[in-house]
Amino acid sequence: MNAENQLQTISPPYKLLVLDMDGTLFNSSGIISEVNKLWLRKAREAGIEIALASGRHVRYVSPTAKELDLTLPMITNNGCEVWAADGSLLHRTTMTKDQILWLRELALEYHTAYRVYAAGSDFESALFPAEHVDEYIWLMFMFRTPDPTVKESLWERCLANGEFELTMASPAKFDVNPKGVSKGHAIQRLCEEHGISLREVAAIGDGLNDASMLRIAGLGIAMGNAEEEVKALADWVTLDCDQNGVAHAIQYILGGSR
């Protein structure tokens, strides 16, 4: 189904709308359009709360939550952390030092670039603090390679390890999170804590790291610019991020919820 399809009656009404940021809420220039802001306000006026779920660190997510005056917790680092609107940490799932070092050795073995995310910090390959690894709280590891054969081999090695949750972030990179961590799991916990049924959740995203939340939500909406695999699992496809796809999706939701 695509954005040109006739609106359908949606039941039940939705109480929570979860948004990815890059390629979804933001356009290709990294800006939230005024049209999207307008329809986010209309959603809230209709009784739908808004939450952000991003692969980014909280320091990049928090300014957007403040700009939109959001009050619900922020899901960051693909679900590794959940932060309250006031900046206090609610939940955190970490990786061990040994897991991080194992992943780094794997990256070195394959001569591939990587990025490591810690609480409050992130490090590119050359800046990894190998001699101070005990001093950080580790959250996530990212492999980057343009070689599909290398990427597939790295993926299989990480999968065989059995201690990680893997997410394809883009054709050239994938994220390694602690086992059981995903945006979908974080949304499930958020709903449990706020008395919201998953059937009352709508989620919008474009990347493969959004797949878990589109699957778990009562209504999963893929952006027009989403990966084809994401579009295939979505319940509906909106316009792309440069065509106010979030606003179009909210119109769809509100049109069907009345």
mmCIF file of N, CA and C in Angstrom, residues 103-104 107 112-118 121-128 139-145 173-176:
data_model
loop_
_atom_site.group_PDB
_atom_site.id
_atom_site.type_symbol
_atom_site.label_atom_id
_atom_site.label_comp_id
_atom_site.label_asym_id
_atom_site.label_seq_id
_atom_site.Cartn_x
_atom_site.Cartn_y
_atom_site.Cartn_z
ATOM 1 N N LEU A 103 34.564 -7.048 19.923
ATOM 2 C CA LEU A 103 34.096 -6.414 18.696
ATOM 3 C C LEU A 103 35.197 -5.581 18.048
ATOM 4 N N ARG A 104 35.988 -4.905 18.872
ATOM 5 C CA ARG A 104 37.087 -4.106 18.322
ATOM 6 C C ARG A 104 38.118 -5.008 17.658
ATOM 7 N N ALA A 107 36.889 -5.947 14.317
ATOM 8 C CA ALA A 107 37.059 -4.851 13.360
ATOM 9 C C ALA A 107 38.505 -4.760 12.877
ATOM 10 N N THR A 112 38.395 -2.935 9.152
ATOM 11 C CA THR A 112 37.224 -2.126 8.845
ATOM 12 C C THR A 112 37.048 -1.007 9.865
ATOM 13 N N ALA A 113 36.431 0.074 9.430
ATOM 14 C CA ALA A 113 36.180 1.211 10.320
ATOM 15 C C ALA A 113 35.076 0.854 11.309
ATOM 16 N N TYR A 114 35.096 1.521 12.436
ATOM 17 C CA TYR A 114 34.068 1.289 13.441
ATOM 18 C C TYR A 114 33.874 2.548 14.275
ATOM 19 N N ARG A 115 32.788 2.570 14.995
ATOM 20 C CA ARG A 115 32.504 3.648 15.944
ATOM 21 C C ARG A 115 31.930 3.004 17.193
ATOM 22 N N VAL A 116 32.367 3.461 18.351
ATOM 23 C CA VAL A 116 31.917 2.891 19.616
ATOM 24 C C VAL A 116 31.211 3.974 20.425
ATOM 25 N N TYR A 117 30.068 3.607 21.000
ATOM 26 C CA TYR A 117 29.261 4.565 21.758
ATOM 27 C C TYR A 117 29.284 4.208 23.239
ATOM 28 N N ALA A 118 29.612 5.208 24.038
ATOM 29 C CA ALA A 118 29.594 5.064 25.490
ATOM 30 C C ALA A 118 28.643 6.102 26.066
ATOM 31 N N SER A 121 29.839 9.709 25.511
ATOM 32 C CA SER A 121 30.953 9.811 24.561
ATOM 33 C C SER A 121 30.749 8.844 23.401
ATOM 34 N N ASP A 122 31.438 9.144 22.290
ATOM 35 C CA ASP A 122 31.546 8.161 21.214
ATOM 36 C C ASP A 122 32.895 8.344 20.539
ATOM 37 N N PHE A 123 33.415 7.247 19.994
ATOM 38 C CA PHE A 123 34.791 7.232 19.496
ATOM 39 C C PHE A 123 34.873 6.603 18.116
ATOM 40 N N GLU A 124 35.539 7.303 17.199
ATOM 41 C CA GLU A 124 35.890 6.720 15.915
ATOM 42 C C GLU A 124 37.054 5.750 16.116
ATOM 43 N N SER A 125 37.287 4.915 15.114
ATOM 44 C CA SER A 125 38.303 3.861 15.198
ATOM 45 C C SER A 125 39.618 4.331 15.797
ATOM 46 N N ALA A 126 40.201 5.385 15.237
ATOM 47 C CA ALA A 126 41.544 5.820 15.636
ATOM 48 C C ALA A 126 41.587 6.410 17.036
ATOM 49 N N LEU A 127 40.425 6.788 17.576
ATOM 50 C CA LEU A 127 40.392 7.453 18.881
ATOM 51 C C LEU A 127 39.908 6.536 19.999
ATOM 52 N N PHE A 128 39.738 5.249 19.695
ATOM 53 C CA PHE A 128 39.245 4.325 20.720
ATOM 54 C C PHE A 128 40.197 4.302 21.911
ATOM 55 N N LEU A 139 27.738 1.236 25.369
ATOM 56 C CA LEU A 139 26.354 1.049 24.943
ATOM 57 C C LEU A 139 26.202 0.327 23.607
ATOM 58 N N MET A 140 27.022 0.694 22.625
ATOM 59 C CA MET A 140 26.761 0.229 21.264
ATOM 60 C C MET A 140 28.036 0.273 20.434
ATOM 61 N N PHE A 141 28.124 -0.623 19.464
ATOM 62 C CA PHE A 141 29.271 -0.694 18.557
ATOM 63 C C PHE A 141 28.739 -0.663 17.128
ATOM 64 N N MET A 142 29.390 0.093 16.257
ATOM 65 C CA MET A 142 28.972 0.165 14.859
ATOM 66 C C MET A 142 30.127 -0.213 13.930
ATOM 67 N N PHE A 143 29.876 -1.155 13.026
ATOM 68 C CA PHE A 143 30.834 -1.489 11.971
ATOM 69 C C PHE A 143 30.474 -0.702 10.712
ATOM 70 N N ARG A 144 31.513 -0.232 10.005
ATOM 71 C CA ARG A 144 31.297 0.462 8.732
ATOM 72 C C ARG A 144 32.212 -0.121 7.668
ATOM 73 N N THR A 145 31.622 -0.596 6.577
ATOM 74 C CA THR A 145 32.414 -1.106 5.458
ATOM 75 C C THR A 145 31.593 -1.043 4.179
ATOM 76 N N LYS A 173 26.755 -0.070 6.851
ATOM 77 C CA LYS A 173 27.076 -0.155 8.278
ATOM 78 C C LYS A 173 25.983 -0.898 9.035
ATOM 79 N N PHE A 174 26.393 -1.493 10.162
ATOM 80 C CA PHE A 174 25.397 -2.091 11.045
ATOM 81 C C PHE A 174 25.776 -1.881 12.500
ATOM 82 N N ASP A 175 24.730 -1.843 13.341
ATOM 83 C CA ASP A 175 24.887 -1.584 14.767
ATOM 84 C C ASP A 175 24.860 -2.887 15.547
ATOM 85 N N VAL A 176 25.654 -2.928 16.599
ATOM 86 C CA VAL A 176 25.670 -4.058 17.525
ATOM 87 C C VAL A 176 25.257 -3.529 18.890
#
